[in-house]
CSV table of C-alpha atoms (C1' of nucleotides) in Angstrom, one decimal:
chain,number,residue,atom,x,y,z
C,143,UNK,CA,-2.3,4.7,-40.6
C,144,UNK,CA,-0.6,7.7,-38.9
C,145,UNK,CA,-0.3,8.6,-35.2
C,146,UNK,CA,0.1,4.9,-34.4
C,147,UNK,CA,1.9,5.3,-31.1
C,148,UNK,CA,-0.1,8.3,-29.9
C,149,UNK,CA,-3.5,6.7,-30.5
C,150,UNK,CA,-2.6,3.7,-28.3
C,151,UNK,CA,-3.0,5.8,-25.1
C,152,UNK,CA,-6.5,6.9,-24.6
C,153,UNK,CA,-5.8,8.4,-21.1
C,154,UNK,CA,-7.5,7.7,-17.8
C,155,UNK,CA,-11.1,8.6,-17.2
C,156,UNK,CA,-12.1,10.5,-14.1
C,157,UNK,CA,-13.6,7.4,-12.4
C,158,UNK,CA,-10.4,5.5,-12.8
C,159,UNK,CA,-8.4,8.4,-11.4
C,160,UNK,CA,-10.7,8.7,-8.4
C,161,UNK,CA,-10.4,5.0,-7.6
C,162,UNK,CA,-6.6,5.1,-8.0
C,163,UNK,CA,-6.3,8.1,-5.7
C,164,UNK,CA,-8.9,6.8,-3.1
C,165,UNK,CA,-11.4,9.7,-3.6
C,166,UNK,CA,-14.5,10.6,-5.7
C,167,UNK,CA,-15.1,12.1,-9.1
C,168,UNK,CA,-16.9,15.0,-7.4
C,169,UNK,CA,-13.7,15.8,-5.5
C,170,UNK,CA,-11.6,15.8,-8.6
C,171,UNK,CA,-14.0,18.1,-10.4
C,172,UNK,CA,-14.0,20.4,-7.4
C,173,UNK,CA,-10.2,20.5,-7.4
C,174,UNK,CA,-10.3,21.5,-11.1
C,175,UNK,CA,-12.9,24.1,-10.2
C,176,UNK,CA,-10.7,25.8,-7.7
C,177,UNK,CA,-7.5,25.5,-9.8
C,178,UNK,CA,-5.7,22.7,-7.9
C,179,UNK,CA,-5.8,20.5,-11.0
C,180,UNK,CA,-5.3,21.6,-14.6
C,181,UNK,CA,-8.6,21.8,-16.6
C,182,UNK,CA,-7.5,19.8,-19.6
C,183,UNK,CA,-7.1,22.4,-22.3
C,184,UNK,CA,-9.1,21.4,-25.4
C,185,UNK,CA,-12.1,19.7,-23.8
C,186,UNK,CA,-15.4,20.3,-25.6
C,187,UNK,CA,-18.3,21.5,-23.4
C,188,UNK,CA,-19.8,18.4,-21.9
C,189,UNK,CA,-17.0,16.2,-23.1
C,190,UNK,CA,-15.3,13.6,-21.0
C,191,UNK,CA,-12.2,14.6,-19.0
C,192,UNK,CA,-9.0,12.6,-19.8
C,193,UNK,CA,-6.0,12.3,-17.5
C,194,UNK,CA,-2.4,11.3,-17.7
C,195,UNK,CA,-0.4,9.1,-15.4
C,196,UNK,CA,1.2,12.3,-14.1
C,197,UNK,CA,-2.3,13.6,-13.2
C,198,UNK,CA,-3.0,10.5,-11.2
C,199,UNK,CA,0.1,11.0,-9.2
C,200,UNK,CA,-0.8,14.7,-8.7
C,201,UNK,CA,-4.2,13.8,-7.2
C,202,UNK,CA,-2.7,11.1,-4.9
C,203,UNK,CA,-0.2,13.7,-3.6
C,204,UNK,CA,-3.0,16.2,-3.0
C,205,UNK,CA,-5.0,13.7,-1.1
C,206,UNK,CA,-2.0,12.6,1.0
C,207,UNK,CA,-1.0,16.1,2.0
C,208,UNK,CA,-4.6,17.0,2.7
C,209,UNK,CA,-5.3,13.9,4.9
C,210,UNK,CA,-2.0,13.3,6.6
C,211,UNK,CA,-0.8,16.8,7.1
C,212,UNK,CA,-4.3,18.3,7.4
C,213,UNK,CA,-3.6,21.1,4.9
C,214,UNK,CA,-6.5,23.2,3.5
C,215,UNK,CA,-6.9,23.3,-0.3
C,216,UNK,CA,-5.9,27.0,-0.1
C,217,UNK,CA,-2.6,26.0,1.6
C,218,UNK,CA,-2.0,23.3,-1.0
C,219,UNK,CA,-2.5,25.9,-3.7
C,220,UNK,CA,0.1,28.0,-2.1
C,221,UNK,CA,2.5,25.0,-1.7
C,222,UNK,CA,2.1,24.2,-5.4
C,223,UNK,CA,2.5,27.7,-6.6
C,224,UNK,CA,6.2,27.1,-7.2
C,225,UNK,CA,5.5,23.8,-9.0
C,226,UNK,CA,2.7,25.2,-11.1
C,227,UNK,CA,5.1,27.9,-12.2
C,228,UNK,CA,7.4,25.0,-13.1
C,229,UNK,CA,4.6,23.4,-15.1
C,230,UNK,CA,4.0,26.6,-17.1
C,231,UNK,CA,7.7,26.8,-17.9
C,232,UNK,CA,7.9,23.3,-19.1
C,233,UNK,CA,7.6,24.2,-22.8
C,234,UNK,CA,10.3,26.7,-22.3
C,235,UNK,CA,12.3,24.0,-20.7
C,236,UNK,CA,12.0,21.4,-23.5
C,237,UNK,CA,12.4,24.0,-26.2
C,238,UNK,CA,15.4,26.2,-25.6
C,239,UNK,CA,16.1,26.7,-21.9
C,240,UNK,CA,19.6,27.5,-20.8
C,241,UNK,CA,21.0,25.5,-17.9
C,242,UNK,CA,20.8,28.5,-15.6
C,243,UNK,CA,17.0,28.6,-16.1
C,244,UNK,CA,16.8,24.8,-15.6
C,245,UNK,CA,18.8,25.1,-12.4
C,246,UNK,CA,16.5,27.8,-11.1
C,247,UNK,CA,13.4,25.7,-11.7
C,248,UNK,CA,14.8,22.6,-10.1
C,249,UNK,CA,15.9,24.6,-7.1
C,250,UNK,CA,12.3,25.8,-6.7
C,251,UNK,CA,11.0,22.3,-6.9
C,252,UNK,CA,13.6,21.3,-4.3
C,253,UNK,CA,12.5,24.1,-2.0
C,254,UNK,CA,8.9,22.9,-2.4
C,255,UNK,CA,9.9,19.4,-1.2
C,256,UNK,CA,11.8,21.0,1.7
C,257,UNK,CA,8.7,22.9,2.8
C,258,UNK,CA,6.7,19.7,2.8
C,259,UNK,CA,9.3,17.9,4.8
C,260,UNK,CA,9.2,20.7,7.4
C,261,UNK,CA,5.5,20.2,7.7
C,262,UNK,CA,6.0,16.4,8.1
C,263,UNK,CA,8.5,17.0,10.9
C,264,UNK,CA,6.0,19.4,12.7
C,265,UNK,CA,3.3,16.7,12.5
C,266,UNK,CA,5.7,14.1,13.8
C,267,UNK,CA,6.4,16.3,16.9
C,268,UNK,CA,2.7,16.9,17.5
C,269,UNK,CA,2.0,13.1,17.2
C,270,UNK,CA,4.8,12.4,19.7
C,271,UNK,CA,3.3,14.8,22.2
C,272,UNK,CA,-0.2,13.3,21.7
C,273,UNK,CA,1.2,9.8,22.1
C,274,UNK,CA,2.9,10.7,25.4
C,275,UNK,CA,-0.2,12.3,26.8
C,276,UNK,CA,-2.4,9.2,25.9
C,277,UNK,CA,0.3,6.8,27.3
C,278,UNK,CA,0.4,8.8,30.6
C,279,UNK,CA,-3.3,8.7,30.9
C,280,UNK,CA,-3.4,5.0,30.2
C,281,UNK,CA,-0.7,4.5,32.9
C,282,UNK,CA,-2.7,6.4,35.5
C,283,UNK,CA,-5.7,4.3,34.7
C,284,UNK,CA,-3.7,1.1,35.0
C,285,UNK,CA,-2.4,2.2,38.3
C,286,UNK,CA,-5.9,2.8,39.6
C,287,UNK,CA,-6.9,-0.7,38.4
C,288,UNK,CA,-4.1,-2.4,40.2
C,289,UNK,CA,-4.8,-0.3,43.4
C,290,UNK,CA,-8.4,-1.6,43.6
I,12,UNK,CA,-20.1,33.5,56.1
I,13,UNK,CA,-20.9,30.1,54.7
I,14,UNK,CA,-19.6,28.3,51.5
I,15,UNK,CA,-16.3,30.0,52.0
I,16,UNK,CA,-14.2,27.5,50.1
I,17,UNK,CA,-16.8,26.9,47.3
I,18,UNK,CA,-17.4,30.6,46.5
I,19,UNK,CA,-13.7,31.1,45.9
I,20,UNK,CA,-13.8,29.3,42.5
I,21,UNK,CA,-15.9,31.2,40.0
I,22,UNK,CA,-15.0,28.8,37.2
I,23,UNK,CA,-13.6,29.7,33.8
I,24,UNK,CA,-15.5,31.8,31.3
I,25,UNK,CA,-15.8,30.6,27.7
I,26,UNK,CA,-13.3,33.1,26.3
I,27,UNK,CA,-10.7,31.9,28.7
I,28,UNK,CA,-11.3,28.3,27.8
I,29,UNK,CA,-11.1,29.1,24.1
I,30,UNK,CA,-7.8,30.8,24.5
I,31,UNK,CA,-6.4,28.0,26.7
I,32,UNK,CA,-7.4,25.4,24.1
I,33,UNK,CA,-6.3,27.4,21.1
I,34,UNK,CA,-9.7,27.7,19.6
I,35,UNK,CA,-12.7,30.1,19.5
I,36,UNK,CA,-15.9,30.6,21.6
I,37,UNK,CA,-18.0,29.7,18.6
I,38,UNK,CA,-16.3,26.3,18.3
I,39,UNK,CA,-16.9,25.6,22.0
I,40,UNK,CA,-20.6,26.5,21.7
I,41,UNK,CA,-20.9,24.4,18.6
I,42,UNK,CA,-19.4,21.4,20.4
I,43,UNK,CA,-21.9,21.9,23.1
I,44,UNK,CA,-24.7,22.0,20.5
I,45,UNK,CA,-23.7,18.7,19.0
I,46,UNK,CA,-23.2,17.0,22.4
I,47,UNK,CA,-19.4,16.8,22.5
I,48,UNK,CA,-19.3,19.0,25.6
I,49,UNK,CA,-21.7,19.0,28.5
I,50,UNK,CA,-24.2,21.8,28.5
I,51,UNK,CA,-23.7,23.0,32.1
I,52,UNK,CA,-26.8,21.8,33.8
I,53,UNK,CA,-28.4,24.8,35.6
I,54,UNK,CA,-27.6,27.6,33.3
I,55,UNK,CA,-30.3,30.2,33.0
I,56,UNK,CA,-31.5,31.2,29.4
I,57,UNK,CA,-28.9,33.8,28.2
I,58,UNK,CA,-26.7,33.3,31.2
I,59,UNK,CA,-22.9,33.0,31.0
I,60,UNK,CA,-21.4,29.5,30.6
I,61,UNK,CA,-18.9,28.4,33.3
I,62,UNK,CA,-16.3,25.7,33.0
I,63,UNK,CA,-14.1,23.7,35.3
I,64,UNK,CA,-10.4,22.8,34.9
I,65,UNK,CA,-11.6,19.4,33.7
I,66,UNK,CA,-13.6,21.0,31.0
I,67,UNK,CA,-10.6,22.9,29.7
I,68,UNK,CA,-8.6,19.6,29.5
I,69,UNK,CA,-11.5,18.1,27.6
I,70,UNK,CA,-11.6,20.8,25.0
I,71,UNK,CA,-7.8,20.6,24.6
I,72,UNK,CA,-8.1,16.9,24.0
I,73,UNK,CA,-10.8,17.3,21.4
I,74,UNK,CA,-8.8,19.9,19.5
I,75,UNK,CA,-5.8,17.7,19.6
I,76,UNK,CA,-7.5,14.6,18.3
I,77,UNK,CA,-9.3,16.6,15.7
I,78,UNK,CA,-6.2,18.3,14.4
I,79,UNK,CA,-3.5,15.8,14.8
I,80,UNK,CA,-5.5,12.6,14.0
I,81,UNK,CA,-7.9,14.3,11.7
I,82,UNK,CA,-11.0,12.8,13.3
I,83,UNK,CA,-14.5,14.1,12.5
I,84,UNK,CA,-16.6,15.3,15.4
I,85,UNK,CA,-18.8,12.3,14.8
I,86,UNK,CA,-15.9,10.0,15.2
I,87,UNK,CA,-14.9,11.8,18.4
I,88,UNK,CA,-18.4,11.4,19.8
I,89,UNK,CA,-18.1,7.7,19.2
I,90,UNK,CA,-14.6,7.6,20.8
I,91,UNK,CA,-16.0,9.4,23.8
I,92,UNK,CA,-19.1,7.2,24.2
I,93,UNK,CA,-17.3,4.9,26.6
I,94,UNK,CA,-15.9,7.8,28.6
I,95,UNK,CA,-19.2,9.7,28.7
I,96,UNK,CA,-20.8,6.6,30.0
I,97,UNK,CA,-18.1,6.7,32.7
I,98,UNK,CA,-19.1,10.4,33.4
I,99,UNK,CA,-22.7,9.4,33.9
I,100,UNK,CA,-21.7,6.7,36.3
I,101,UNK,CA,-19.5,9.0,38.3
I,102,UNK,CA,-22.1,9.6,41.0
I,103,UNK,CA,-22.8,5.9,41.3
I,104,UNK,CA,-19.0,5.6,41.7
I,105,UNK,CA,-18.6,8.1,44.5
I,106,UNK,CA,-21.7,7.0,46.3
I,107,UNK,CA,-21.8,3.2,46.7
I,108,UNK,CA,-20.1,1.4,43.8
I,109,UNK,CA,-18.6,-2.0,44.4
I,110,UNK,CA,-15.1,-2.5,43.2
I,111,UNK,CA,-16.3,-4.8,40.4
I,112,UNK,CA,-18.2,-1.9,38.9
I,113,UNK,CA,-15.2,0.4,39.4
I,114,UNK,CA,-13.0,-2.1,37.6
I,115,UNK,CA,-15.4,-2.3,34.7
I,116,UNK,CA,-15.4,1.5,34.3
I,117,UNK,CA,-11.6,1.8,34.5
I,118,UNK,CA,-11.2,-1.0,32.0
I,119,UNK,CA,-13.5,0.9,29.6
I,120,UNK,CA,-11.4,4.0,30.0
I,121,UNK,CA,-8.3,2.0,29.4
I,122,UNK,CA,-9.8,0.6,26.2
I,123,UNK,CA,-10.6,4.1,25.1
I,124,UNK,CA,-7.0,5.1,25.5
I,125,UNK,CA,-5.9,2.0,23.6
I,126,UNK,CA,-8.1,2.9,20.7
I,127,UNK,CA,-6.6,6.3,20.5
I,128,UNK,CA,-3.1,4.9,20.6
I,129,UNK,CA,-4.0,2.6,17.7
I,130,UNK,CA,-5.0,5.7,15.7
I,131,UNK,CA,-1.7,7.4,16.6
I,132,UNK,CA,0.2,4.4,15.4
I,133,UNK,CA,-1.7,4.4,12.1
I,134,UNK,CA,-0.9,8.1,11.6
I,135,UNK,CA,2.7,7.5,12.3
I,136,UNK,CA,2.8,4.9,9.6
I,137,UNK,CA,1.1,7.2,7.1
I,138,UNK,CA,3.5,10.0,8.0
I,139,UNK,CA,6.5,7.7,7.5
I,140,UNK,CA,5.3,6.7,4.0
I,141,UNK,CA,4.7,10.4,3.1
I,142,UNK,CA,8.1,11.3,4.4
I,143,UNK,CA,9.8,8.7,2.3
I,144,UNK,CA,8.0,9.7,-0.8
I,145,UNK,CA,9.0,13.4,-0.4
I,146,UNK,CA,12.6,12.4,0.4
I,147,UNK,CA,12.8,10.3,-2.7
I,148,UNK,CA,11.4,13.1,-4.8
I,149,UNK,CA,13.8,15.5,-3.3
I,150,UNK,CA,16.7,13.1,-4.0
I,151,UNK,CA,15.7,12.8,-7.7
I,152,UNK,CA,15.6,16.6,-8.0
I,153,UNK,CA,19.0,16.9,-6.4
I,154,UNK,CA,20.3,14.3,-8.9
I,155,UNK,CA,19.1,16.3,-11.8
I,156,UNK,CA,20.7,19.4,-10.4
I,157,UNK,CA,24.1,17.9,-10.0
I,158,UNK,CA,23.8,16.4,-13.5
I,159,UNK,CA,23.3,19.8,-15.1
W,266,DT,C1',-21.3,54.8,34.2
W,267,DT,C1',-18.0,52.9,30.9
W,268,DG,C1',-16.0,49.0,28.5
W,269,DC,C1',-15.5,44.4,28.0
W,270,DT,C1',-17.1,39.9,27.4
W,271,DC,C1',-20.9,37.3,27.1
W,272,DC,C1',-25.6,35.9,24.9
W,273,DT,C1',-28.7,34.2,20.9
W,274,DC,C1',-30.1,34.1,16.2
W,275,DA,C1',-28.8,33.7,11.5
W,276,DC,C1',-26.5,34.0,7.2
W,277,DG,C1',-21.9,32.9,4.9
W,278,DT,C1',-18.1,29.6,3.8
W,279,DC,C1',-15.2,25.6,2.8
W,280,DA,C1',-15.0,21.0,0.9
W,281,DC,C1',-17.2,18.4,-0.7
W,282,DG,C1',-22.0,14.6,-0.9
W,283,DT,C1',-26.0,13.6,-3.3
W,284,DG,C1',-29.5,13.2,-6.4
W,285,DA,C1',-31.9,15.2,-11.0
W,286,DG,C1',-31.9,15.0,-15.7
W,287,DG,C1',-29.4,14.3,-19.8
W,288,DT,C1',-25.5,12.9,-23.2
W,289,DG,C1',-21.6,9.9,-24.9
W,290,DG,C1',-18.5,5.8,-25.6
W,291,DC,C1',-17.5,0.4,-25.4
F,1,DT,C1',-29.6,-1.5,-28.6
F,2,DT,C1',-28.5,-2.0,-23.7
F,3,DG,C1',-25.8,-0.6,-19.7
F,4,DC,C1',-22.3,1.9,-17.8
F,5,DT,C1',-19.8,6.0,-16.9
F,6,DC,C1',-19.7,10.5,-17.9
F,7,DC,C1',-21.6,15.4,-18.0
F,8,DT,C1',-23.7,19.9,-15.7
F,9,DC,C1',-26.6,22.3,-12.5
F,10,DA,C1',-28.0,22.7,-8.0
F,11,DC,C1',-29.3,22.0,-3.3
F,12,DG,C1',-27.6,19.7,1.2
F,13,DT,C1',-24.1,19.0,4.9
F,14,DC,C1',-20.3,19.5,8.2
F,15,DA,C1',-17.7,22.5,11.0
F,16,DC,C1',-17.4,26.3,12.0
F,17,DG,C1',-16.6,32.2,10.7
F,18,DT,C1',-18.7,36.4,11.1
F,19,DG,C1',-21.4,40.1,12.0
F,20,DA,C1',-26.2,42.0,14.1
F,21,DG,C1',-28.4,43.4,18.1
F,22,DG,C1',-28.8,43.0,22.9
F,23,DT,C1',-27.9,41.7,28.0
F,24,DG,C1',-24.8,41.0,32.1
F,25,DG,C1',-20.7,41.2,35.3
F,26,DC,C1',-16.0,43.6,37.0
DNA sequence: TTGCTCCTCACGTCACGTGAGGTGGC
DNA sequence: TTGCTCCTCACGTCACGTGAGGTGGC
């Protein structure tokens, strides 16, 4: 009875991931197709895709940035370039990375978060402008109603 | 020399409208095609489209709601149903509408603005959630950096 | 007359939706 | 064994982008 601990986690199926992230299985497969999600290395042709808890979070983040910030999938790919680089260097990290290398990677991740925060601020400004416009229009309508 | 005042306003051409609204002529023609913009009644086949200052504002509003709130053109059409109804009743209004009818129309326009404001509030909530998530992630990264 | 913008098809693209037909795990 | 979800094509759709070829106004 070997691999006792490892066998206990079968991983998430694509339908579960889609439900958790509020999207569809088609969308997840499409994101894999264009390279936004990792393809799951050793999957046999026709075999079921399996995902980790990290993958679920990744999908949720993509959906969020897409819907709330209105980013295209191409823009998201660019945003994640730094982080995917981090992903590739993860083995290096765990194995024998020096702290200078670790620092470099973490700073890249931090810069990625900063970039997202800048986009959030931009959206907040746009929303504020839109809100003011609508409020003004509403006020003018109310004026005309009271002046009847 | 008749129509002196009327002839002095040639109206805006489609390229000007597109530039003012920050979009393309193709987009404006498409919006006309699906009924989001009025088709300009008496335009001869192949003739140039002409727009009023009101039309320009309309296009800007559509672009705003599409980009900032992420609404589909179908949803925008639904949002504008009340207002387009108002547009159709404009002649009635100017001609011989009683004040009860006027009040009804203005209340509809006010409700339309309220609906948009509700969508704005929803977006603001989503943005706040997203911002908090990113900030938290950023903080965790910073922690790991200082703990190196 | 020369450019420039405009016009109408019409095909291409992005981000999926939606079956069609078949295989695999609880 | 029976359903259920999963798989891979592959065509459809929404919201335009992008020329192709031609006409119209300053």
